[in-house]
Coordinates of N, CA and C in Angstrom, one line a residue:
M684 N -6.2 -15.3 -22.4 CA -5.9 -14.4 -21.4 C -4.5 -13.8 -21.8
P685 N -4.4 -12.7 -22.6 CA -3.2 -12.2 -22.8 C -2.3 -11.6 -22.0
Y686 N -1.0 -11.5 -22.0 CA -0.4 -10.9 -20.9 C -0.5 -9.4 -21.3
N687 N -0.5 -8.5 -20.3 CA -0.7 -7.3 -20.5 C 0.6 -6.4 -19.8
P688 N 1.5 -5.9 -20.6 CA 2.7 -5.4 -20.2 C 2.5 -3.9 -19.8
D689 N 1.3 -3.4 -19.9 CA 1.2 -1.9 -19.6 C 0.9 -1.5 -18.1
Y690 N 0.7 -2.5 -17.4 CA 0.6 -2.3 -15.9 C 1.4 -2.9 -14.9
E691 N 1.9 -2.3 -13.9 CA 2.9 -2.9 -13.0 C 1.9 -3.8 -12.0
W692 N 2.8 -4.5 -11.4 CA 1.9 -5.5 -10.4 C 1.1 -4.9 -9.4
A693 N 1.5 -3.6 -8.8 CA 0.6 -3.0 -7.9 C -0.7 -2.6 -8.5
V694 N -0.7 -2.0 -9.8 CA -1.8 -1.6 -10.5 C -2.6 -2.8 -10.7
L695 N -2.2 -3.8 -11.2 CA -3.1 -5.2 -11.3 C -3.7 -5.7 -10.0
L696 N -2.9 -5.4 -9.0 CA -3.5 -6.0 -7.7 C -4.4 -5.1 -7.1
G697 N -4.5 -3.8 -7.6 CA -5.4 -2.8 -7.1 C -6.7 -3.1 -7.9
R698 N -6.7 -3.3 -9.3 CA -7.9 -3.7 -9.8 C -8.6 -5.0 -9.4
S699 N -7.7 -5.9 -9.1 CA -8.2 -7.2 -8.5 C -9.1 -7.0 -7.3
L700 N -8.6 -6.1 -6.4 CA -9.2 -5.9 -5.2 C -10.5 -5.1 -5.3
V701 N -10.5 -4.2 -6.3 CA -12.1 -3.6 -6.5 C -13.0 -4.7 -7.0
K702 N -12.7 -5.5 -7.9 CA -13.6 -6.6 -8.4 C -13.9 -7.7 -7.3
K703 N -13.1 -8.0 -6.4 CA -13.2 -8.7 -5.2 C -14.1 -8.2 -4.3
A704 N -13.7 -6.9 -4.0 CA -14.8 -6.0 -2.9 C -16.1 -6.0 -3.6
I705 N -16.5 -5.7 -4.7 CA -17.6 -5.5 -5.3 C -18.4 -6.9 -5.2
S706 N -17.8 -7.9 -5.5 CA -18.2 -9.2 -5.6 C -19.0 -9.6 -4.0
K707 N -18.0 -9.3 -3.0 CA -18.2 -9.5 -1.6 C -19.4 -8.7 -1.2
L708 N -19.5 -7.4 -1.5 CA -20.6 -6.4 -1.0 C -22.0 -6.9 -1.8
D709 N -21.9 -7.4 -3.1 CA -23.1 -7.9 -3.6 C -23.6 -9.3 -2.9
D710 N -22.7 -10.2 -2.6 CA -22.9 -11.4 -2.0 C -23.7 -11.1 -0.6
D711 N -23.2 -10.1 -0.1 CA -23.5 -9.6 1.3 C -24.8 -8.8 1.3
E712 N -25.2 -8.4 0.1 CA -26.5 -7.5 -0.1 C -26.2 -6.2 0.7
A713 N -25.0 -5.8 0.7 CA -24.6 -4.5 1.6 C -25.3 -3.3 1.0
E714 N -25.7 -2.4 1.7 CA -26.4 -1.3 1.4 C -25.6 -0.1 1.7
G715 N -26.0 1.1 0.9 CA -25.5 2.4 1.3 C -24.0 2.5 1.1
S716 N -23.5 2.8 2.1 CA -22.0 3.1 2.1 C -21.1 2.0 2.9
K717 N -21.6 0.8 3.1 CA -21.0 -0.3 3.9 C -19.8 -0.8 3.1
E718 N -18.8 -0.9 3.8 CA -17.5 -1.4 3.2 C -17.2 -2.8 3.6
V719 N -16.4 -3.4 2.9 CA -15.7 -4.6 3.2 C -14.6 -4.4 4.4
T720 N -14.2 -5.6 5.1 CA -13.1 -5.2 6.2 C -11.9 -5.2 5.5
E721 N -11.0 -4.6 6.2 CA -9.6 -4.5 5.9 C -9.0 -5.9 5.8
S722 N -9.4 -6.7 6.6 CA -9.0 -8.0 6.8 C -9.3 -8.9 5.5
F723 N -10.5 -8.6 4.9 CA -10.8 -9.2 3.7 C -9.8 -8.8 2.6
L724 N -9.7 -7.5 2.5 CA -8.9 -7.0 1.3 C -7.4 -7.5 1.5
Q725 N -6.9 -7.7 2.7 CA -5.6 -8.2 3.0 C -5.4 -9.6 2.5
E726 N -6.4 -10.4 2.8 CA -6.5 -11.7 2.6 C -6.5 -12.0 1.0
E727 N -7.3 -11.0 0.3 CA -7.6 -11.3 -1.2 C -6.3 -10.9 -1.8
A728 N -5.6 -9.9 -1.3 CA -4.4 -9.4 -1.9 C -3.3 -10.4 -1.8
L729 N -3.4 -11.3 -0.7 CA -2.4 -12.5 -0.5 C -2.8 -13.6 -1.6
N730 N -4.1 -13.7 -1.6 CA -4.4 -14.9 -2.5 C -4.1 -14.5 -4.1
K731 N -4.2 -13.2 -4.5 CA -4.0 -12.8 -5.8 C -2.4 -12.9 -6.0
L732 N -1.7 -12.6 -5.0 CA -0.3 -12.7 -5.1 C 0.3 -14.2 -5.1
R733 N -0.4 -15.1 -4.3 CA -0.2 -16.3 -4.4 C -0.3 -17.1 -5.8
A734 N -1.3 -16.5 -6.6 CA -1.4 -16.8 -8.0 C -0.3 -16.5 -8.9
L735 N 0.5 -15.4 -8.5 CA 1.5 -14.8 -9.3 C 2.8 -15.2 -9.1
L736 N 3.1 -15.4 -7.7 CA 4.5 -15.6 -7.4 C 4.7 -17.0 -6.7
P737 N 5.7 -17.5 -6.8 CA 6.2 -18.8 -5.8 C 5.8 -18.4 -4.5
S738 N 5.5 -19.4 -3.7 CA 4.9 -19.1 -2.2 C 6.1 -18.7 -1.5
S739 N 7.4 -19.1 -1.9 CA 8.5 -18.7 -1.0 C 8.9 -17.2 -1.1
N740 N 8.1 -16.5 -2.1 CA 8.4 -15.0 -2.3 C 7.4 -14.4 -1.6
L741 N 6.5 -14.9 -0.9 CA 5.3 -14.0 -0.4 C 5.2 -14.3 1.1
K742 N 4.9 -13.0 1.8 CA 4.8 -13.3 3.4 C 3.4 -14.0 3.4
N743 N 3.4 -15.1 4.4 CA 2.3 -15.9 4.5 C 1.8 -15.7 5.9
K744 N 2.6 -15.2 6.7 CA 2.4 -15.0 8.1 C 2.8 -13.6 8.5
E745 N 2.6 -13.4 9.8 CA 2.9 -11.9 10.3 C 4.5 -11.5 10.0
F746 N 4.6 -10.3 9.6 CA 6.2 -9.9 9.4 C 6.3 -8.6 10.1
S747 N 7.0 -8.9 11.3 CA 7.1 -7.7 12.3 C 8.1 -6.5 11.8
I748 N 7.6 -5.4 11.8 CA 8.4 -4.3 11.4 C 8.7 -3.4 12.8
R749 N 8.6 -4.0 13.9 CA 8.8 -3.2 15.0 C 10.2 -2.7 15.1
D750 N 11.3 -3.6 15.1 CA 12.6 -3.1 15.0 C 13.0 -1.9 13.9
D751 N 12.4 -2.1 12.8 CA 12.6 -1.0 11.7 C 12.1 0.4 12.2
L752 N 11.0 0.2 12.8 CA 10.4 1.5 13.5 C 10.9 1.9 14.8
G753 N 11.7 1.0 15.4 CA 12.2 1.3 16.7 C 11.3 1.4 17.8
F754 N 10.4 0.7 17.7 CA 9.1 0.6 18.8 C 9.7 -0.4 19.9
E755 N 9.1 0.0 21.1 CA 9.4 -1.0 22.3 C 8.6 -2.3 22.1
N756 N 9.2 -3.3 22.7 CA 8.6 -4.7 22.9 C 7.1 -4.9 23.0
S757 N 6.5 -4.0 23.6 CA 4.9 -3.9 23.8 C 4.3 -3.7 22.8
R758 N 4.8 -3.0 21.7 CA 4.1 -2.7 20.5 C 4.7 -3.5 19.2
N759 N 4.0 -4.2 18.6 CA 4.6 -5.2 17.6 C 3.8 -5.0 16.2
P760 N 3.8 -3.7 15.5 CA 3.3 -3.6 14.2 C 3.8 -4.6 13.2
C761 N 2.9 -5.0 12.3 CA 3.4 -6.0 11.2 C 3.0 -5.5 9.9
A762 N 3.6 -5.7 8.8 CA 3.3 -5.3 7.6 C 2.1 -6.1 6.8
D763 N 1.4 -5.5 6.1 CA 0.3 -6.2 5.5 C 0.7 -7.3 4.4
I764 N 1.6 -6.5 3.4 CA 2.0 -7.4 2.3 C 3.6 -7.3 2.4
V765 N 4.3 -8.5 2.3 CA 5.9 -8.3 1.9 C 6.3 -9.3 0.9
I766 N 6.9 -8.9 -0.2 CA 7.3 -9.8 -1.0 C 8.9 -10.0 -1.0
F767 N 9.2 -11.1 -1.1 CA 10.7 -11.4 -1.0 C 11.3 -11.8 -2.1
N768 N 12.6 -11.6 -2.4 CA 13.4 -12.1 -3.4 C 14.5 -13.0 -2.8
P769 N 14.3 -14.2 -2.8 CA 15.2 -15.1 -2.3 C 16.8 -15.3 -3.0
W770 N 16.9 -14.6 -4.2 CA 18.2 -14.6 -4.8 C 18.9 -13.3 -4.5
E771 N 18.5 -12.2 -3.9 CA 19.1 -11.1 -4.0 C 19.1 -10.3 -2.6
D772 N 20.3 -9.9 -2.1 CA 20.4 -9.1 -0.9 C 20.0 -9.7 0.1
P773 N 20.7 -10.9 0.7 CA 20.2 -11.7 1.8 C 20.6 -10.8 3.2
E774 N 21.5 -10.0 3.2 CA 21.6 -9.1 4.4 C 20.5 -8.4 4.7
N775 N 19.7 -8.1 3.9 CA 18.5 -7.3 4.0 C 17.2 -8.1 4.2
K776 N 17.4 -9.4 4.6 CA 16.4 -10.4 4.8 C 15.7 -10.7 3.6
N777 N 16.2 -10.3 2.4 CA 15.5 -10.7 1.2 C 14.0 -9.9 0.8
V778 N 13.9 -9.0 1.5 CA 12.8 -8.2 1.3 C 12.8 -7.4 0.1
Y779 N 11.8 -7.6 -1.0 CA 11.8 -7.0 -2.0 C 11.0 -5.8 -2.0
T780 N 9.8 -5.8 -1.5 CA 8.9 -4.8 -1.5 C 7.8 -4.9 -0.3
I781 N 7.4 -3.8 0.2 CA 6.4 -3.8 1.4 C 5.2 -2.9 1.0
A782 N 3.9 -3.5 1.2 CA 2.6 -2.7 1.1 C 1.7 -2.8 2.2
E783 N 1.2 -1.6 2.4 CA 0.0 -1.5 3.4 C -1.2 -1.3 2.6
I784 N -2.4 -2.0 3.2 CA -3.7 -1.8 2.6 C -4.7 -1.4 3.5
K785 N -5.3 -0.2 3.1 CA -6.3 0.3 4.0 C -7.6 0.5 3.3
R786 N -8.7 0.5 3.9 CA -10.0 0.7 3.2 C -10.6 2.1 3.9
S787 N -11.4 2.6 3.3 CA -12.0 3.9 3.8 C -13.2 3.4 4.6
Y788 N -13.9 4.2 5.5 CA -14.8 4.0 6.5 C -16.2 4.6 6.1
E789 N -17.2 4.0 6.6 CA -18.6 4.6 6.2 C -19.0 5.8 7.1
R790 N -18.5 5.8 8.4 CA -18.9 6.8 9.3 C -17.8 7.7 9.7
S791 N -16.5 7.4 9.8 CA -15.6 8.2 10.4 C -14.4 8.1 9.5
S792 N -13.7 9.1 9.7 CA -12.5 9.3 8.8 C -11.3 8.8 9.5
N793 N -10.7 8.0 8.7 CA -9.3 7.3 9.0 C -8.1 8.0 8.7
K794 N -8.2 9.3 8.6 CA -7.1 10.0 7.9 C -5.8 9.9 8.8
K795 N -5.9 9.7 10.1 CA -4.7 9.5 10.9 C -4.1 8.4 10.5
E796 N -4.8 7.3 10.2 CA -4.1 5.8 10.0 C -3.5 5.9 8.8
I797 N -4.0 6.4 7.8 CA -3.5 6.6 6.4 C -2.3 7.4 6.4
I798 N -2.3 8.5 7.2 CA -0.7 9.3 7.2 C 0.1 8.6 8.0
Q799 N -0.4 7.8 8.9 CA 0.5 7.0 9.8 C 1.2 6.0 9.0
D800 N 0.3 5.4 8.2 CA 0.9 4.4 7.1 C 2.0 4.9 6.3
I801 N 1.7 6.1 5.8 CA 2.9 6.9 4.8 C 3.9 6.8 5.7
A802 N 4.0 7.4 6.8 CA 5.1 7.5 7.7 C 5.9 6.2 7.9
R803 N 5.1 5.1 8.1 CA 5.5 3.9 8.3 C 6.3 3.3 7.0
L804 N 5.6 3.5 6.1 CA 6.3 3.1 4.8 C 7.4 3.8 4.4
A805 N 7.6 5.2 4.7 CA 8.8 5.9 4.4 C 9.8 5.4 5.3
V806 N 9.7 5.3 6.6 CA 10.8 4.6 7.3 C 11.3 3.3 6.9
L807 N 10.3 2.4 6.4 CA 10.7 1.1 5.7 C 11.5 1.2 4.5
A808 N 11.1 2.2 3.7 CA 11.8 2.4 2.5 C 13.3 2.8 2.7
K809 N 13.4 3.8 3.7 CA 14.6 4.3 4.0 C 15.5 3.2 4.6
R810 N 15.1 2.4 5.6 CA 15.9 1.7 6.4 C 16.3 0.3 5.5
R811 N 15.5 0.0 4.7 CA 15.4 -1.2 3.9 C 15.9 -1.2 2.6
N812 N 15.8 0.1 2.1 CA 16.1 0.4 0.7 C 15.1 -0.5 -0.3
V813 N 14.0 -0.5 -0.1 CA 12.9 -1.1 -0.9 C 11.9 -0.2 -1.4
S814 N 11.1 -0.6 -2.5 CA 10.1 0.2 -2.8 C 8.8 -0.2 -1.9
T815 N 7.9 0.8 -1.4 CA 6.8 0.5 -0.6 C 5.7 1.1 -1.3
Y816 N 4.5 0.6 -0.9 CA 3.3 0.9 -1.5 C 2.1 1.0 -0.5
L817 N 1.2 2.1 -1.0 CA 0.1 2.2 -0.1 C -1.1 2.1 -1.0
F818 N -2.1 0.9 -0.6 CA -3.4 0.8 -1.3 C -4.5 1.2 -0.4
L819 N -5.4 2.2 -0.9 CA -6.5 2.6 -0.6 C -7.7 2.2 -1.2
C820 N -8.7 1.3 -0.6 CA -9.9 0.8 -1.4 C -11.1 1.3 -0.6
G821 N -12.1 1.4 -1.3 CA -13.4 1.8 -0.9 C -14.4 2.5 -1.7
R822 N -15.7 2.6 -1.3 CA -16.8 3.2 -2.1 C -16.2 4.7 -2.4
D823 N -16.6 5.0 -3.7 CA -16.1 6.4 -4.1 C -16.7 7.5 -3.1
T824 N -17.9 7.3 -2.6 CA -18.4 8.3 -1.7 C -17.7 8.5 -0.5
N825 N -17.3 7.3 0.1 CA -16.4 7.3 1.4 C -14.9 7.9 1.0
I826 N -14.3 7.5 0.0 CA -13.0 7.9 -0.5 C -13.0 9.4 -0.6
S827 N -14.1 10.2 -1.1 CA -14.3 11.3 -1.6 C -14.1 12.3 -0.2
R828 N -14.9 11.4 0.8 CA -15.0 12.3 2.1 C -13.5 12.4 2.8
L829 N -12.9 11.3 2.5 CA -11.4 11.1 3.0 C -10.7 12.0 2.5
F830 N -10.7 12.3 1.2 CA -9.7 13.1 0.3 C -10.0 14.7 0.8
K831 N -11.0 15.0 1.4 CA -11.4 16.4 1.7 C -10.7 16.8 3.1
T832 N -10.0 15.7 3.7 CA -9.3 15.8 5.0 C -7.8 16.4 4.7
S833 N -7.0 16.3 5.7 CA -5.6 16.5 5.7 C -4.7 15.5 4.8
V834 N -5.5 14.2 4.8 CA -4.8 13.4 3.8 C -4.5 13.9 2.5
N835 N -5.2 14.8 1.9 CA -5.0 15.5 0.7 C -3.8 16.2 0.6
E836 N -3.0 16.4 1.8 CA -1.8 17.2 1.6 C -0.8 16.3 1.4
F837 N -0.9 15.0 1.6 CA 0.2 13.9 1.5 C 0.1 13.1 0.1
I838 N -1.1 12.9 -0.4 CA -1.2 12.0 -1.5 C -2.0 12.6 -2.6
S839 N -1.5 12.4 -3.9 CA -2.0 13.0 -5.1 C -3.4 12.1 -5.4
Q840 N -4.2 12.8 -6.0 CA -5.5 12.2 -6.5 C -5.5 12.2 -8.0
D841 N -4.3 12.5 -8.7 CA -4.5 12.6 -10.2 C -3.1 11.9 -10.7
S842 N -3.4 10.8 -11.5 CA -2.2 10.2 -12.0 C -1.7 10.8 -13.2
S843 N -2.1 11.9 -13.7 CA -1.5 12.6 -14.7 C -0.5 13.6 -14.1
S844 N -0.6 14.0 -12.9 CA 0.2 14.7 -12.1 C 0.6 14.0 -11.0
P845 N 1.1 12.8 -10.9 CA 1.0 12.0 -9.8 C 1.8 12.2 -8.4
T846 N 2.7 13.2 -8.5 CA 3.7 13.1 -7.3 C 3.5 14.2 -6.3
I847 N 3.5 14.0 -5.1 CA 3.4 15.1 -4.0 C 4.7 14.9 -3.2
Q848 N 5.4 15.8 -3.0 CA 6.6 15.6 -2.0 C 6.5 16.4 -1.0
F849 N 7.1 16.2 0.3 CA 7.0 17.0 1.5 C 8.0 16.5 2.4
E850 N 8.3 17.8 3.2 CA 9.3 17.4 4.2 C 8.9 16.5 5.2
G851 N 9.7 15.6 5.9 CA 9.3 14.6 6.7 C 8.5 15.3 8.0
N852 N 8.9 16.6 8.6 CA 8.5 17.1 9.8 C 7.2 17.6 9.5
V853 N 6.7 17.7 8.3 CA 5.4 18.2 8.0 C 4.0 17.2 8.5
L854 N 4.6 15.8 8.6 CA 3.5 14.9 8.9 C 3.5 15.1 10.4
S855 N 4.1 15.7 11.2 CA 4.1 15.7 12.7 C 2.7 16.0 13.3
K856 N 2.0 16.8 12.7 CA 0.6 17.3 13.1 C -0.3 16.2 13.1
D857 N -0.1 15.2 12.5 CA -1.1 14.2 12.3 C -0.6 12.8 12.8
L858 N 0.4 12.7 13.6 CA 1.2 11.6 14.0 C 1.5 11.6 15.5
D859 N 1.5 10.4 16.0 CA 1.9 10.3 17.4 C 3.3 10.4 17.5
T860 N 3.8 10.7 18.7 CA 5.2 10.9 19.0 C 6.1 9.8 18.4
I861 N 5.7 8.5 18.5 CA 6.5 7.3 18.2 C 6.8 7.3 16.6
Y862 N 6.0 7.8 15.9 CA 6.2 7.9 14.5 C 6.9 9.1 14.2
I863 N 6.8 10.1 14.7 CA 7.8 11.2 14.6 C 9.3 10.8 15.0
D864 N 9.3 10.1 16.1 CA 10.6 9.6 16.5 C 11.2 8.6 15.3
A865 N 10.2 7.8 14.8 CA 10.8 6.7 14.0 C 11.3 7.4 12.7
L866 N 10.6 8.3 12.3 CA 11.1 9.4 10.9 C 12.4 9.9 11.2
N867 N 12.5 10.5 12.3 CA 13.8 11.2 12.6 C 15.0 10.2 12.8
K868 N 14.8 9.0 13.5 CA 16.0 8.1 13.8 C 16.3 7.5 12.3
A869 N 15.4 7.2 11.5 CA 15.7 6.7 10.1 C 16.4 7.7 9.3
G870 N 16.4 9.0 9.6 CA 16.8 10.1 8.8 C 15.9 10.4 7.6
V871 N 14.6 10.3 7.8 CA 13.8 10.6 6.7 C 13.6 12.1 6.7
Q872 N 14.0 12.8 5.5 CA 14.1 14.2 5.4 C 12.9 14.5 4.4
K873 N 12.7 13.8 3.3 CA 11.5 14.0 2.3 C 11.0 12.7 2.2
V874 N 9.5 13.0 1.9 CA 8.8 11.7 1.3 C 8.0 12.1 0.1
K875 N 8.1 11.2 -0.8 CA 7.5 11.5 -2.1 C 6.5 10.4 -2.4
T876 N 5.1 10.8 -2.6 CA 4.1 9.7 -2.8 C 3.8 10.0 -4.2
K877 N 3.7 8.8 -5.1 CA 3.5 9.0 -6.5 C 2.2 8.0 -6.5
L878 N 1.0 8.6 -7.1 CA -0.2 7.9 -7.4 C 0.1 7.2 -8.8
L879 N -0.1 5.7 -8.8 CA -0.2 5.1 -10.0 C -1.6 5.1 -10.4
Q880 N -1.9 4.3 -11.6 CA -3.3 4.4 -12.2 C -4.2 4.1 -11.3
P881 N -5.3 4.7 -10.8 CA -6.3 4.3 -10.0 C -7.5 3.5 -10.8
F882 N -8.2 2.9 -10.2 CA -9.2 2.1 -10.9 C -10.3 2.0 -10.0
S883 N -11.7 2.4 -10.9 CA -12.8 2.5 -10.4 C -14.0 1.7 -11.1
L884 N -14.9 1.1 -10.5 CA -16.0 0.3 -11.1 C -17.1 0.1 -10.4
D885 N -18.3 0.4 -10.8 CA -19.5 0.4 -10.1 C -19.5 1.1 -8.8
G886 N -18.8 2.3 -8.7 CA -19.0 3.1 -7.4 C -17.9 2.7 -6.4
Y887 N -17.0 1.8 -6.8 CA -15.9 1.2 -5.9 C -14.7 1.6 -6.6
S888 N -13.6 1.9 -5.6 CA -12.2 2.3 -6.3 C -11.1 1.9 -5.6
S889 N -10.0 1.9 -6.3 CA -8.8 1.5 -5.7 C -7.6 2.5 -6.1
Y890 N -7.0 3.1 -5.1 CA -6.0 4.1 -5.4 C -4.5 3.4 -4.9
V891 N -3.5 3.4 -5.6 CA -2.2 2.8 -5.3 C -1.2 4.0 -5.3
W892 N -0.4 4.1 -4.3 CA 0.7 5.0 -4.1 C 2.0 4.3 -3.9
R893 N 3.1 4.9 -4.8 CA 4.3 4.3 -4.4 C 4.8 5.3 -3.4
V894 N 5.5 4.9 -2.3 CA 6.1 5.9 -1.3 C 7.5 5.9 -1.3
Q895 N 8.2 7.0 -1.7 CA 9.8 7.1 -1.6 C 10.2 7.9 -0.6
T896 N 11.6 8.0 -0.3 CA 12.1 8.6 0.7 C 13.1 9.8 0.1
Q897 N 13.4 9.7 -1.2 CA 14.0 10.7 -1.8 C 13.8 10.8 -3.3
Q898 N 14.2 12.0 -3.8 CA 13.8 12.2 -5.1 C 14.4 11.3 -6.1
D899 N 15.6 10.7 -5.9 CA 16.3 10.0 -6.8 C 16.4 8.5 -6.4
E900 N 15.7 8.1 -5.6 CA 15.5 6.7 -5.2 C 15.2 5.8 -6.3
E901 N 16.0 4.8 -6.4 CA 15.8 3.7 -7.4 C 14.2 2.9 -7.2
I902 N 13.5 2.9 -8.1 CA 12.3 2.2 -8.1 C 12.5 0.8 -8.4
R903 N 12.1 -0.2 -7.4 CA 12.5 -1.5 -7.7 C 11.1 -2.3 -7.6
D904 N 10.3 -2.1 -8.7 CA 9.1 -2.6 -8.8 C 8.8 -3.5 -10.0
K905 N 10.0 -4.0 -10.6 CA 9.9 -4.7 -11.5 C 10.1 -6.2 -11.5
I906 N 9.1 -6.6 -10.6 CA 9.1 -8.1 -10.2 C 9.1 -9.0 -11.4
N907 N 10.1 -10.0 -11.5 CA 10.1 -10.6 -12.7 C 9.1 -12.0 -12.6
Y908 N 7.8 -11.7 -13.2 CA 6.9 -12.8 -13.3 C 6.0 -12.3 -14.4
W909 N 5.2 -13.4 -15.0 CA 4.3 -13.0 -15.9 C 2.8 -12.7 -15.3
V910 N 2.3 -11.8 -15.8 CA 0.9 -11.4 -15.1 C -0.1 -11.5 -16.3
Y911 N -1.2 -12.4 -16.0 CA -1.9 -12.6 -16.8 C -3.5 -11.9 -16.4
E912 N -4.3 -11.6 -17.3 CA -5.7 -11.1 -16.8 C -6.4 -11.2 -18.0
S913 N -7.9 -11.5 -17.4 CA -8.9 -12.0 -18.3 C -9.5 -10.9 -19.0
K914 N -10.1 -11.0 -20.1 CA -10.8 -9.9 -20.8 C -12.3 -9.8 -20.1
I915 N -12.5 -8.5 -19.8 CA -13.9 -8.4 -19.4 C -14.8 -7.6 -20.2

């Protein structure tokens, strides 16, 4: 199992999620456009990262981002994946990077949820000065339908021309007021979404985007560990 230096951790995780989802769908004898659940993808992502990182570096329970977003106590959103660095930046609660994992739906478009996650990640990137990532997994037919909606205005589908940049206020037509307020309070003026290498297998795909809050933001994605992958 040779070390593969060509892929960053987020790309390798996206590949792993595709393989796990296909296996689960086959086991369930799922037909047509049926998808795995989001909770399944989130748990598989945690399992993969547990194999790569010391347990102290990984979020193993809910990590509230309510204060970052400025939400009232009745709302308590939590991040899907949080990776910590216990040796750096203790004032920032040691957070190294944050990721959200979404899946496409069989019958309905979840465009608002995805655009909402972009806004959420942009606020976190700005307030915590960390790299943030959005994972979208699903059957190719369902993702294709999703890309035909307004989501296409905010995320690139082409890794050879991977960057889309937009003004923060452009998001407003697809967001609830609380997210518009969070963007404004965090001082997010521009959002840049960069598509990393997507991965497709047997009609199922994973897309991974890095979300930044300004053009010259330092990318902190070089997590220091060895990644091994088997030859298939």
